[in-house]
Coordinates of C-alpha atoms and ligand atoms in Angstrom, one line a residue:
X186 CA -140.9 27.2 -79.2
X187 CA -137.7 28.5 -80.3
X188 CA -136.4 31.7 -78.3
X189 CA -135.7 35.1 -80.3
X190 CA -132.4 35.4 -79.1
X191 CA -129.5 33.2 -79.7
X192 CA -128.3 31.0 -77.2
X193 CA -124.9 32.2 -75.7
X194 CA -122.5 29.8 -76.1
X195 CA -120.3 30.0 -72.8
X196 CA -116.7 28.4 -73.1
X197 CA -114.9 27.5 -70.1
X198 CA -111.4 26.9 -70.3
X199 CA -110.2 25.1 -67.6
X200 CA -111.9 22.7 -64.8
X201 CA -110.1 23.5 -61.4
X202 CA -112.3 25.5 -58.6
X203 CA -112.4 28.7 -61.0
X204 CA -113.8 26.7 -63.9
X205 CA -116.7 24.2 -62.2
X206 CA -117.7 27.4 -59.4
X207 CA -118.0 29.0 -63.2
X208 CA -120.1 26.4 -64.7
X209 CA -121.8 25.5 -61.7
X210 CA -123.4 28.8 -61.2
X211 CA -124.5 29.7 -65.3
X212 CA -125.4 26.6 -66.0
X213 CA -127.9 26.5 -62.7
X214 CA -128.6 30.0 -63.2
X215 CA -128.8 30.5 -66.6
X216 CA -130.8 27.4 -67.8
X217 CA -131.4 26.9 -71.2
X218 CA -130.6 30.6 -72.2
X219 CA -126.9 29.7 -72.2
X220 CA -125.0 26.1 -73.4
X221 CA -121.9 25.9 -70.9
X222 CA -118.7 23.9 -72.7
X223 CA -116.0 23.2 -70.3
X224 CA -112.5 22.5 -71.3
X225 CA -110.3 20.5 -69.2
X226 CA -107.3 18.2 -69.3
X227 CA -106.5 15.7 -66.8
X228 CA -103.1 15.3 -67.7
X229 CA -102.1 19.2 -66.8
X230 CA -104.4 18.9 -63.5
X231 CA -105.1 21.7 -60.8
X232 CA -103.0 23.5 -59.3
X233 CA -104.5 21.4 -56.1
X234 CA -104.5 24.1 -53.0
X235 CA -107.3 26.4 -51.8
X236 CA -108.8 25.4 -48.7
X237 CA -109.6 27.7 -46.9
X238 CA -112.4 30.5 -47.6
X239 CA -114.4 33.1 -46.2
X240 CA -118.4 33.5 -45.5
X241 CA -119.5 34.7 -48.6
X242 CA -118.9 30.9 -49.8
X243 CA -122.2 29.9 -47.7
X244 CA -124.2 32.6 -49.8
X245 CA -123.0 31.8 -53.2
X246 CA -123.8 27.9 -52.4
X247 CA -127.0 28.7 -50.7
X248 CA -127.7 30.8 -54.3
X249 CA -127.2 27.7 -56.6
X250 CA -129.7 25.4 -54.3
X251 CA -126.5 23.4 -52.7
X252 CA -127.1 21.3 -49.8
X253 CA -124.9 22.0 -46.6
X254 CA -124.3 19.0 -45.4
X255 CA -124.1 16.9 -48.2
X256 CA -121.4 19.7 -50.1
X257 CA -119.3 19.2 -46.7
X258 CA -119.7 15.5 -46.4
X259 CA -118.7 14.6 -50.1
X260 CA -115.4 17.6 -49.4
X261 CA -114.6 16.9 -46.5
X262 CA -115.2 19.9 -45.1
X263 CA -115.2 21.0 -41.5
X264 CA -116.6 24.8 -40.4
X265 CA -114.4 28.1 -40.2
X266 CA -114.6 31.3 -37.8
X267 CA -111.9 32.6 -38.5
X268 CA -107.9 32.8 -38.7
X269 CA -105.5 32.6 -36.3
X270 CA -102.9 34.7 -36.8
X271 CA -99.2 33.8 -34.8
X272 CA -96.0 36.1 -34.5
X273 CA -97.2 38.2 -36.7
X274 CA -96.6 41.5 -34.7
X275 CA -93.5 40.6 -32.8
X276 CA -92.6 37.0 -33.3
X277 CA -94.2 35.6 -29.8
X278 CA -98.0 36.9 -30.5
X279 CA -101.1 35.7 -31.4
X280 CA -104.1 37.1 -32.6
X281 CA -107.3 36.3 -33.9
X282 CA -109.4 37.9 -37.2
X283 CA -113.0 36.2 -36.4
X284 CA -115.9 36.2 -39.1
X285 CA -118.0 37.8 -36.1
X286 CA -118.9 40.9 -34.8
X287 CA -117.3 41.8 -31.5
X288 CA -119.2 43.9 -28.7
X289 CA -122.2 45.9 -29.9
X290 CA -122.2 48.9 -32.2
X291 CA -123.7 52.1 -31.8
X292 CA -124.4 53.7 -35.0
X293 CA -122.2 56.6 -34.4
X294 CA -119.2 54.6 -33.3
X295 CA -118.0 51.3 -33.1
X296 CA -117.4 48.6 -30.5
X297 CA -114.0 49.6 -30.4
X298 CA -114.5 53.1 -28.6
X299 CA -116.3 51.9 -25.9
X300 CA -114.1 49.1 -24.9
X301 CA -110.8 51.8 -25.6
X302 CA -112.5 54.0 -23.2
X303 CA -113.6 51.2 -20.8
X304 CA -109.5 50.4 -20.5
X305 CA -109.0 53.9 -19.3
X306 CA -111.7 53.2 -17.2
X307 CA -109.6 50.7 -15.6
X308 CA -112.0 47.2 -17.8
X309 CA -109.0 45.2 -18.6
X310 CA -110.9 42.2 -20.3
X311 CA -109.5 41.5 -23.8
X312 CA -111.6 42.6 -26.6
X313 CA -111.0 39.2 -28.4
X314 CA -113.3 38.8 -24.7
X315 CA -116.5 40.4 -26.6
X316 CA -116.6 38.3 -30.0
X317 CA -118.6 35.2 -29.8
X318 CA -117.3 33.6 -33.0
X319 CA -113.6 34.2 -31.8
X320 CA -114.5 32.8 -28.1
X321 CA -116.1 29.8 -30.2
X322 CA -113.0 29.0 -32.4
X323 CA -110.3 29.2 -29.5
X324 CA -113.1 26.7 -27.2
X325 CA -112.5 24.3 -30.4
X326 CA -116.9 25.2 -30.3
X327 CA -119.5 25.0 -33.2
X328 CA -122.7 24.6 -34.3
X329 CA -125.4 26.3 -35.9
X330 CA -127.3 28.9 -34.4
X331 CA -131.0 30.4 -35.1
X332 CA -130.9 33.5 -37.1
X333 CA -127.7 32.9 -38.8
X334 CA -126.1 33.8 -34.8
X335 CA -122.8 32.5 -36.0
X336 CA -121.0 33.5 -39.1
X337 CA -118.9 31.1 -40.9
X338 CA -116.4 29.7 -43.6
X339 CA -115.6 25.9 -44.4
X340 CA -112.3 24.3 -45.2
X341 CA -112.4 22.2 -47.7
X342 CA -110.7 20.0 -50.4
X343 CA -110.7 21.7 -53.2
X344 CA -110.2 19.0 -55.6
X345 CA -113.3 17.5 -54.3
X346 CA -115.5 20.8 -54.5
X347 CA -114.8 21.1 -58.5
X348 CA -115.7 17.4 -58.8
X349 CA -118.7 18.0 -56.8
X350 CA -119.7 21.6 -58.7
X351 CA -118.6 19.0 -61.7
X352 CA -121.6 16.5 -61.1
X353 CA -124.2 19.6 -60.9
X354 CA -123.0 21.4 -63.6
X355 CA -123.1 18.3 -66.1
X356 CA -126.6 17.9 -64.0
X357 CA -127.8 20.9 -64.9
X358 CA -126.5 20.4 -68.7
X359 CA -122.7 22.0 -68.9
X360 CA -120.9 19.4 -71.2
X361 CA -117.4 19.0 -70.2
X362 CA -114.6 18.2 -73.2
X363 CA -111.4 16.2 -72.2
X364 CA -108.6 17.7 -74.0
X365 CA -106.0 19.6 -74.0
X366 CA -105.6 23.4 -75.6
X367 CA -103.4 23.4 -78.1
X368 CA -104.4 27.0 -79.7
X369 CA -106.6 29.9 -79.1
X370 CA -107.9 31.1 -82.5
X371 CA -108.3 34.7 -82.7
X372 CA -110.8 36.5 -85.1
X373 CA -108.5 38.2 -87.7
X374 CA -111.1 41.1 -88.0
X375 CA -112.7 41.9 -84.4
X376 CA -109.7 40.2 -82.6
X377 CA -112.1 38.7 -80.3
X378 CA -111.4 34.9 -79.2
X379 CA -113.2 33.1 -82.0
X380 CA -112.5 29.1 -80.8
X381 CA -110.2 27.1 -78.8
X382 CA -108.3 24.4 -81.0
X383 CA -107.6 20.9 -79.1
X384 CA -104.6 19.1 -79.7
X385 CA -106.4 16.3 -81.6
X386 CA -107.7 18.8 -84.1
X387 CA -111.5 19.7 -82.2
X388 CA -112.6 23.3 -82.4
X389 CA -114.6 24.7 -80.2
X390 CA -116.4 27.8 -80.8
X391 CA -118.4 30.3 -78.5
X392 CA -120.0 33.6 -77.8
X393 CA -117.9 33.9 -74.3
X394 CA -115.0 32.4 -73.6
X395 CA -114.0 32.4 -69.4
X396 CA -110.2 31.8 -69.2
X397 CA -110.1 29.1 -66.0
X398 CA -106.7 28.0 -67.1
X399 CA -104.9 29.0 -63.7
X400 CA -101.4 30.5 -63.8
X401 CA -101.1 29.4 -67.5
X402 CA -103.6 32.2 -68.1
X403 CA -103.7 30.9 -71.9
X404 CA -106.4 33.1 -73.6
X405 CA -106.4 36.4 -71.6
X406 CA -103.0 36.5 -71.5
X407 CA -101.5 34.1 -74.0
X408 CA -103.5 35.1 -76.7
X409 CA -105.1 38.5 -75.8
X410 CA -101.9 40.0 -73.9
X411 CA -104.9 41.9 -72.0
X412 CA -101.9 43.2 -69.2
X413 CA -100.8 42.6 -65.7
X414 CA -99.9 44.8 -62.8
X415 CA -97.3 43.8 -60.7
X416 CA -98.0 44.2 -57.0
X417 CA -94.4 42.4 -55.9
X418 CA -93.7 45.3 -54.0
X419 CA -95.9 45.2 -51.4
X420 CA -96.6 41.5 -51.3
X421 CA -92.8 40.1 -51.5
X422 CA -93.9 36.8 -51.0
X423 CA -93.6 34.4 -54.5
X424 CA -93.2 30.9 -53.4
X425 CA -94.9 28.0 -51.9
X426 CA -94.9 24.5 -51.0
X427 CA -98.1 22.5 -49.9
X428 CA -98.2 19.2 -48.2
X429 CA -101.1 17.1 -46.8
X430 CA -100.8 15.6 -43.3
X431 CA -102.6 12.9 -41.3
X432 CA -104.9 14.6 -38.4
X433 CA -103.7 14.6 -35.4
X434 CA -106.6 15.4 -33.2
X435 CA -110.2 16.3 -33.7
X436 CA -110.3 19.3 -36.4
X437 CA -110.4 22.6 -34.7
X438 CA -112.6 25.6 -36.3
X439 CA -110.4 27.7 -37.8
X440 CA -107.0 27.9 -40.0
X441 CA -103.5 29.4 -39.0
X442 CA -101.2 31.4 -40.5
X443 CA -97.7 31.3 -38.8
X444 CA -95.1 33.8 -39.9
X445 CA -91.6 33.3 -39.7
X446 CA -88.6 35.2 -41.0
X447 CA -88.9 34.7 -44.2
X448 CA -92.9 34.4 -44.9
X449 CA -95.9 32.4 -43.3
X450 CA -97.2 28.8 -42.7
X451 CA -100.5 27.8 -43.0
X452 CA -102.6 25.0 -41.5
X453 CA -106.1 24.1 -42.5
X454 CA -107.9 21.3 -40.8
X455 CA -110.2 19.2 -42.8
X456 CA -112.3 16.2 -42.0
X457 CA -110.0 13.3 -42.8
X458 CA -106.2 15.5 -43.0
X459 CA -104.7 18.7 -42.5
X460 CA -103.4 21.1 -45.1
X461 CA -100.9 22.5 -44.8
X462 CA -98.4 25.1 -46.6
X463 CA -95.4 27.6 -46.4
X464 CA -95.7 30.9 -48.4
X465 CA -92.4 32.6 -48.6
X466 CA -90.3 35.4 -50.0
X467 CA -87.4 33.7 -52.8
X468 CA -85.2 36.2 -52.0
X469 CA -84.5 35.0 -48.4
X470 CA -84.9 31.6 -48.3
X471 CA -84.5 28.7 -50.8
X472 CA -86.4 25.8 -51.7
X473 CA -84.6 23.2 -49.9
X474 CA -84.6 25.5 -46.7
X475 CA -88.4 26.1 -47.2
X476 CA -89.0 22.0 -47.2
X477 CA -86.8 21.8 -44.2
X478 CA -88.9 24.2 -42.5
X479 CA -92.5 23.1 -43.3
X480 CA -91.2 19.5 -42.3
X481 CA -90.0 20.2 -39.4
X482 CA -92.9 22.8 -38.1
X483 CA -96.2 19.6 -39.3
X484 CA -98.2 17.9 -36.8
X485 CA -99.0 14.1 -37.9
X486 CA -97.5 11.8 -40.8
X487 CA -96.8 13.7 -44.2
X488 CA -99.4 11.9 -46.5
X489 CA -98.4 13.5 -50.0
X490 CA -95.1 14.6 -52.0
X491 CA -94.3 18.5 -51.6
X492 CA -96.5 20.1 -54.3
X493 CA -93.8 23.3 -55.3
X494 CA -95.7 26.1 -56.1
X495 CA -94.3 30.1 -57.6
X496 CA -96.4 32.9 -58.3
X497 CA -96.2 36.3 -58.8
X498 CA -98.3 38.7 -56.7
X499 CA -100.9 41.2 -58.9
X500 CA -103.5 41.1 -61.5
X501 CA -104.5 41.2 -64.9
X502 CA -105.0 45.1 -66.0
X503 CA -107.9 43.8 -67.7
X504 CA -110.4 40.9 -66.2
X505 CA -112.5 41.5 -68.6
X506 CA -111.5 42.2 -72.6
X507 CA -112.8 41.5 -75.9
X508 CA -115.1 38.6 -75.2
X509 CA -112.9 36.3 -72.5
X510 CA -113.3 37.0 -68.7
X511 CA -110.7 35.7 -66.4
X512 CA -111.5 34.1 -63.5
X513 CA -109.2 32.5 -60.9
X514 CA -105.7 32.4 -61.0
X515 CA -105.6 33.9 -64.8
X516 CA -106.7 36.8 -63.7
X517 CA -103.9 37.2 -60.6
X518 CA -102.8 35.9 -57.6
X519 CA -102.9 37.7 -53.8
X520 CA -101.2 35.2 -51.6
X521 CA -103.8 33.0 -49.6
X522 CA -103.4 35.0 -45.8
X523 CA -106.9 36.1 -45.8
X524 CA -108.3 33.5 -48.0
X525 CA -109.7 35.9 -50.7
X526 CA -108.8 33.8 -54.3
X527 CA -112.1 31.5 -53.8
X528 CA -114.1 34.9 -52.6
X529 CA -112.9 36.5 -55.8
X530 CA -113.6 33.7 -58.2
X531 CA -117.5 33.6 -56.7
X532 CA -117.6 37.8 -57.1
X533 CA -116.4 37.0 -60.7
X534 CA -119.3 34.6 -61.6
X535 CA -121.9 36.2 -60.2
X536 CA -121.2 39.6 -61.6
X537 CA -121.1 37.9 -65.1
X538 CA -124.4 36.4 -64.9
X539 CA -125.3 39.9 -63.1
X540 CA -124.6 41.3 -66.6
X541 CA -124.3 38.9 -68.8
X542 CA -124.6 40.3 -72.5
X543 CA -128.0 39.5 -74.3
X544 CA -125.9 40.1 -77.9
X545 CA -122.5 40.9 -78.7
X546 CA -120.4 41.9 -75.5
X547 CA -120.9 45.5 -74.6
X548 CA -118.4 48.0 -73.8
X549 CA -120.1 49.5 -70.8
X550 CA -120.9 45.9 -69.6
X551 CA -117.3 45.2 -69.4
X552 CA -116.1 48.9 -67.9
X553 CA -118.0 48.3 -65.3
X554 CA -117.3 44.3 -64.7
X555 CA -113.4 45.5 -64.6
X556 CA -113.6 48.8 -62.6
X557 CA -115.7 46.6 -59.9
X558 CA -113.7 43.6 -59.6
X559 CA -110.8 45.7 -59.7
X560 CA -112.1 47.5 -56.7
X561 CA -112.1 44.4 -54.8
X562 CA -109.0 43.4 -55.9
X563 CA -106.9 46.8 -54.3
X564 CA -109.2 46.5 -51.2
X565 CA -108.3 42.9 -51.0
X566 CA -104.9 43.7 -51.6
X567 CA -104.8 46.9 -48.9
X568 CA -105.6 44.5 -46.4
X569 CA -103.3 42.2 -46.8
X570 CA -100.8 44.4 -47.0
X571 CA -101.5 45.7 -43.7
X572 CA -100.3 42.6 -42.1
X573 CA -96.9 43.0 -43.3
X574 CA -96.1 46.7 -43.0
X575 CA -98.3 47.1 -39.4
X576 CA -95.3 45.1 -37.8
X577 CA -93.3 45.4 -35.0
X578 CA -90.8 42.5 -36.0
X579 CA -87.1 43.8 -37.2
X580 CA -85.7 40.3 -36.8
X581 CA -85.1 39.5 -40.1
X582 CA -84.1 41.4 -43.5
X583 CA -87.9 39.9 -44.6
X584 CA -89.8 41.8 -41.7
X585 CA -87.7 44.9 -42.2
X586 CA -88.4 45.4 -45.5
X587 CA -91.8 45.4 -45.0
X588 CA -91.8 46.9 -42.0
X589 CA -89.8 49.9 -44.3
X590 CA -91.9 50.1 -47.3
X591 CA -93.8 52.5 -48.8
X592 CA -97.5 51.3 -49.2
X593 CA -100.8 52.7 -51.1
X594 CA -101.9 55.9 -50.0
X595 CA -105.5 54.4 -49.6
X596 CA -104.3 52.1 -47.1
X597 CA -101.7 54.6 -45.3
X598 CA -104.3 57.1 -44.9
X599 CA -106.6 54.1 -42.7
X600 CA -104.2 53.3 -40.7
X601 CA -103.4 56.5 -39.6
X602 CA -107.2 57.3 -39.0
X603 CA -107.2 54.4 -37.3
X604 CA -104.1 54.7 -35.1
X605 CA -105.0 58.8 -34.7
X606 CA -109.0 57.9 -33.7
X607 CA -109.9 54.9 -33.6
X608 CA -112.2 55.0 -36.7
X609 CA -112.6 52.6 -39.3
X610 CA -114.6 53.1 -42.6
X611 CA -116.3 50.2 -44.7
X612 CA -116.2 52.0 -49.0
X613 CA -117.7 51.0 -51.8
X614 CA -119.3 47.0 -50.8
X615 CA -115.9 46.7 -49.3
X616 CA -115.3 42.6 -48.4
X617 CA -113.3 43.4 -45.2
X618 CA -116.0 45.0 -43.0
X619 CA -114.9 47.7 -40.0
X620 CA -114.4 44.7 -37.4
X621 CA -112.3 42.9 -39.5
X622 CA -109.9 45.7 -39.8
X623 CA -110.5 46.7 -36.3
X624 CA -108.9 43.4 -35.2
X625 CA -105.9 42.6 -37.3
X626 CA -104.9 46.4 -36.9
X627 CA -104.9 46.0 -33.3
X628 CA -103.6 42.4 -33.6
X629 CA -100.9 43.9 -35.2
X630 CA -100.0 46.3 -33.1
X631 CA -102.2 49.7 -34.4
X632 CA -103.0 51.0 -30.9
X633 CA -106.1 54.1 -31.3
X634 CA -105.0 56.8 -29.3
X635 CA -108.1 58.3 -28.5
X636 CA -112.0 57.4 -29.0
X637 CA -114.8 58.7 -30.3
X638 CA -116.4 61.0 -27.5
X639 CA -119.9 59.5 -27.6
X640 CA -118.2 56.7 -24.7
X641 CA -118.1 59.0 -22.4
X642 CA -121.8 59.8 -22.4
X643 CA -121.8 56.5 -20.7
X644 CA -121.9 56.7 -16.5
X645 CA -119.0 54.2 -15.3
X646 CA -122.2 51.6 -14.2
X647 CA -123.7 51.8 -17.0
X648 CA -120.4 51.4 -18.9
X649 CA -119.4 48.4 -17.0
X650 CA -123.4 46.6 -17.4
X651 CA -122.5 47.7 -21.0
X652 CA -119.4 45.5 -21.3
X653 CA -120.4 42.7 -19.0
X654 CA -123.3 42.0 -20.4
X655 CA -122.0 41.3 -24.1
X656 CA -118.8 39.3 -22.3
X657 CA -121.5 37.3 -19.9
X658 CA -123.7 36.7 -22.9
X659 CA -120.2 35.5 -25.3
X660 CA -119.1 32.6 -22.2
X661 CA -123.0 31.4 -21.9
X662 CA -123.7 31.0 -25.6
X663 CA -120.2 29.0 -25.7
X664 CA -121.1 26.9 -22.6
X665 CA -124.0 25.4 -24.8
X666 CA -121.8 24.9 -28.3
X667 CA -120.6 21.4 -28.8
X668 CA -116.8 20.6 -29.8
X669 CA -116.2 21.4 -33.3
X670 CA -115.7 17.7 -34.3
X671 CA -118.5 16.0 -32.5
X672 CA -120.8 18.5 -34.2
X673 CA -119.0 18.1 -37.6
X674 CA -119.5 14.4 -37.5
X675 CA -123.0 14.5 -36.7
X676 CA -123.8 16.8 -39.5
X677 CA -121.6 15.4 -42.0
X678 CA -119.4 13.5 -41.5
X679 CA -117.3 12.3 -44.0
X680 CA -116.3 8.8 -43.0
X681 CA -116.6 7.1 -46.7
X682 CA -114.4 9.6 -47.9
X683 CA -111.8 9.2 -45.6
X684 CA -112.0 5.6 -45.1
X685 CA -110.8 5.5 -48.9
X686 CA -108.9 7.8 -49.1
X687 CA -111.0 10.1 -51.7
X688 CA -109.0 12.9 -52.1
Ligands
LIG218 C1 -100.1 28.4 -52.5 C2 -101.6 28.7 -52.7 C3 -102.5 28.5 -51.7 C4 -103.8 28.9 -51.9 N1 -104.7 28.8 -50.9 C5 -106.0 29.3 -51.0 C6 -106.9 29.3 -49.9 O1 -106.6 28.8 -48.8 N2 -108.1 29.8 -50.2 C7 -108.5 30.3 -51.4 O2 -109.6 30.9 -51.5 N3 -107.6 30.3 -52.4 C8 -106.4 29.8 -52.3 N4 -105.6 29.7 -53.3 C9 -106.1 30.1 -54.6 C10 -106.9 28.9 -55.2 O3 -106.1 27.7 -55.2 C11 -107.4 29.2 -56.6 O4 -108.0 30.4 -56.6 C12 -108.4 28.1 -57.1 O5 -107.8 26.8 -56.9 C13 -108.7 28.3 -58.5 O6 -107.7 27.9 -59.4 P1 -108.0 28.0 -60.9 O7 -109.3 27.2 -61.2 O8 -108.0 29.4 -61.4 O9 -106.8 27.2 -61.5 P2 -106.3 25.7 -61.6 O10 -106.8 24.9 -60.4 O11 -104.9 25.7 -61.9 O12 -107.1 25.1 -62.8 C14 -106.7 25.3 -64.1 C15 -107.4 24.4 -65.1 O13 -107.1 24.8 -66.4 C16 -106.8 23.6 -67.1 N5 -105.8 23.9 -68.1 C17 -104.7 24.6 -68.1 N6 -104.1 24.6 -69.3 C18 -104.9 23.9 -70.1 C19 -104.8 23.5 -71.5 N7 -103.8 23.8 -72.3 N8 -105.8 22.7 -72.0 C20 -106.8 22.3 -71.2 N9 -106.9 22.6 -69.9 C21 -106.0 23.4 -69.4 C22 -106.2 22.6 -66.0 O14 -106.2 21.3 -66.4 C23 -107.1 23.0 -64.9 O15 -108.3 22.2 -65.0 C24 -104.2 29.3 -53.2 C25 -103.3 29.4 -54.2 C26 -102.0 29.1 -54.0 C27 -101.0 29.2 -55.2

């Protein structure tokens, strides 16, 4: 029987991560109540980075029925708690931003105030001491635990993930076009996309039209001018160069970001090679001197040509307008430090299926689509922001400008609650969770001068039985993890992969 509503007809322009995580997910989820076109040309390719990501990925493929170890064998993919973050206060740190929870909360205050007060109490244990996942990743530790007791990302090959979210979605009935996009047609009355024209003539008309194009950002940009905000000022950064490398031990369980004068390198241990990549500022160092540095700072052979990369930091004013949605780099680009693009892309999808449009698109539908992903977008970017300006490091004209810059008054006014109390609040669904912030502010050198007062109710014993007891339970739940690797190639191992060279 035929339905009473029209099918949607979903166009998806473009086929790297942004465009198969796109497909994957409405074509699964949506069923026959939508026909899923994708749009892709081999000849312009990805733009072949994005390795790293952040738990929320184990939700969304959980959502679309994807199996675990089978997505990480056929990506190569080994687990991630967290980043490890080096020189990034004063040149000679290190600190660590876990996915875990550190210590235990009280519902009026935080981990963080009892272990401030137990310092003044004269408990000198770190409080990277009290974090399980953070213990885990610096043991080189892994495996799953019951009741989720271990919260965690993958790295992964990204070129591997949209061919495997490629095989589901053509699975689950997307039809992919090879061909290149010569011209998006506009309709001369509602000025809404009306079809994308190939180069060899094809036209290919829709309902919805999702812009995956990457930088090129060809129909909410190109063709709808729909805006961009430039957030250069507080994220100087504009370049990068990525480069593969042979492994040179067993994979450890998390990825690093290394800053240096002029910007950060990053190194993301997969299965069967190591990614890695230096982000940094144009203005203070040049391409040549960039290479020089990435080559000389890799571990292993070099297995792939420099892939040069520039970008400018900020979003599209508008994700969502007339009847194209960008998702992925077309609708902006926050450098990868926290690993948020991938996250954003996956918020993206699901709050279009969340609403998508039963007729024409509807106005409220898309006010709200753009004032929520917008709000993750400035809470994405606050935080990142915070580790450039929360910097003791003057050693360079790099680290002094954003040491000396003027930041968002959202962001100044945490920090200072932060640095005045010790208090940290999650807003509006916020990505970044209290602990999060808690460590990279005190990673980067935020210090709480006081605490909240509910510590003290604590007697010194049972302050102390408080406090041991989490750091006692941290070392015996490690003691019975396995290395990282051993337990990666037992689950799902990638050996065929990496024995030819898939990649
Ligand atoms: C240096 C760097 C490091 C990054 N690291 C991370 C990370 O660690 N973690 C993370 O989450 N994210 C990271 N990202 C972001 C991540 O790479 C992207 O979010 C992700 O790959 C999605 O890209 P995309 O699909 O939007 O674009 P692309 O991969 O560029 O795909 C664009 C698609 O559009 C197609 N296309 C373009 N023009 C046309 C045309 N005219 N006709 C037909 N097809 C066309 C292309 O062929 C391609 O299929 C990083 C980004 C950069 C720049």
């Amino acid at each position: 029987m035929r339905s009473e509503h029209p099918i949607k007809r979903i166009v998806v322009a473009g086929g790297g991560t942004g465009g198969w995580m796109a497909a994957a997910a409405i074509a699964r989820t949506m069923g026959r109540a939508a026909q899923v076109t994708l749009v892709e040309s081999e000849s312009i390719g990805t733009v072949g980075v994005g390795e790293s990501t952040i738990p929320p990925l184990v939700t969304y493929n959980r959502l679309l029925g994807i199996n675990e170890a089978e997505f990480m064998r056929a990506t190569n993919a080994t687990f991630k708690l967290g980043i490890l973050f080096d020189g990034w206060k004063n040149g000679s740190d290190r600190y660590f931003h876990s996915f875990g929870l550190t210590g235990r909360d009280h519902w009026a205050a935080g981990f963080q105030h009892y272990w401030l007060y137990g310092r003044e109490r004269g408990h000198e244990a770190s409080y990277d001491d009290y974090c399980l996942e953070l213990v885990a990743a610096m043991d080189g530790k892994f495996a799953h635990l019951p009741d989720n007791g271990m919260n965690y990302a993958y790295q992964l090959d990204s070129t591997l993930y949209a061919k495997f979210l490629r095989t589901m979605a053509e699975g689950d009935g997307a039809v992919r076009i090879e061909g290149k996009i010569a011209q998006v047609e506009l309709d001369g009355e509602s000025g809404d996309v009306a079809a994308l024209v190939l180069d060899r003539g094809d036209r290919i008309e829709g309902d919805l039209f999702l812009d995956c194009t990457g930088f090129r950002a060809l129909l909410i940009d190109q063709a709808l001018h729909a805006g961009f905000d430039d957030w250069t000022h507080w994220l100087p950064c504009d370049s990068a160069i990525a480069l593969q490398t042979e492994n040179v031990g067993p994979p450890v369980p998390y990825t690093r970001a290394m800053a240096h004068d002029a910007g950060w390198q990053w190194r993301i241990p997969l299965q069967h090679r190591i990614g890695n990549g230096l982000v940094w500022c144009s203005r203070y160092l040049d391409r040549d001197a960039a290479l020089d540095r990435l080559l000389g700072n890799v571990e292993g052979k070099v297995l792939t040509e420099p892939n040069h990369l520039r970008f400018t930091s900020g979003v599209r004013r508008r994700q969502w307008y007339r009847n194209c949605i960008a998702i992925g780099l077309s609708g902006g680009f926050m450098e990868p430090l926290e690993s948020t693009s991938i996250h954003l892309i996956q918020r993206a999808v699901l709050r279009l299926i969340r609403m998508m449009p039963l007729g024409p698109v509807n106005p409220s539908d898309v006010a709200e689509f753009n004032e929520q992903q917008m709000q993750d977008m400035l809470q994405i970017r606050d935080f990142l922001i915070l580790h450039y300006k929360a910097t003791e490091r003057r050693d360079s004209p790099f680290w002094r400008q954003c040491a000396s810059m003027s930041v968002p008054d959202t962001l100044a006014q945490k920090m200072e609650l932060f640095r005045e109390t010790g208090r940290v609040f999650r807003r509006n669904e916020e990505l970044f969770a209290e602990n999060s912030w808690v460590q990279v502010m005190m990673g980067q050198g935020i210090m709480p001068r006081s605490w909240h007062p509910i510590a003290a109710k604590l007697y010194d014993d049972d302050l102390g039985r408080l406090l041991t007891t989490v750091r006692d339970g941290v070392v015996r739940t490690v003691a019975t993890l396995p290395a990282h690797g051993t337990y990666v190639a037992r689950y799902c191992g990638a050996a065929t992969n990496a024995a030819t060279g898939t990649d």
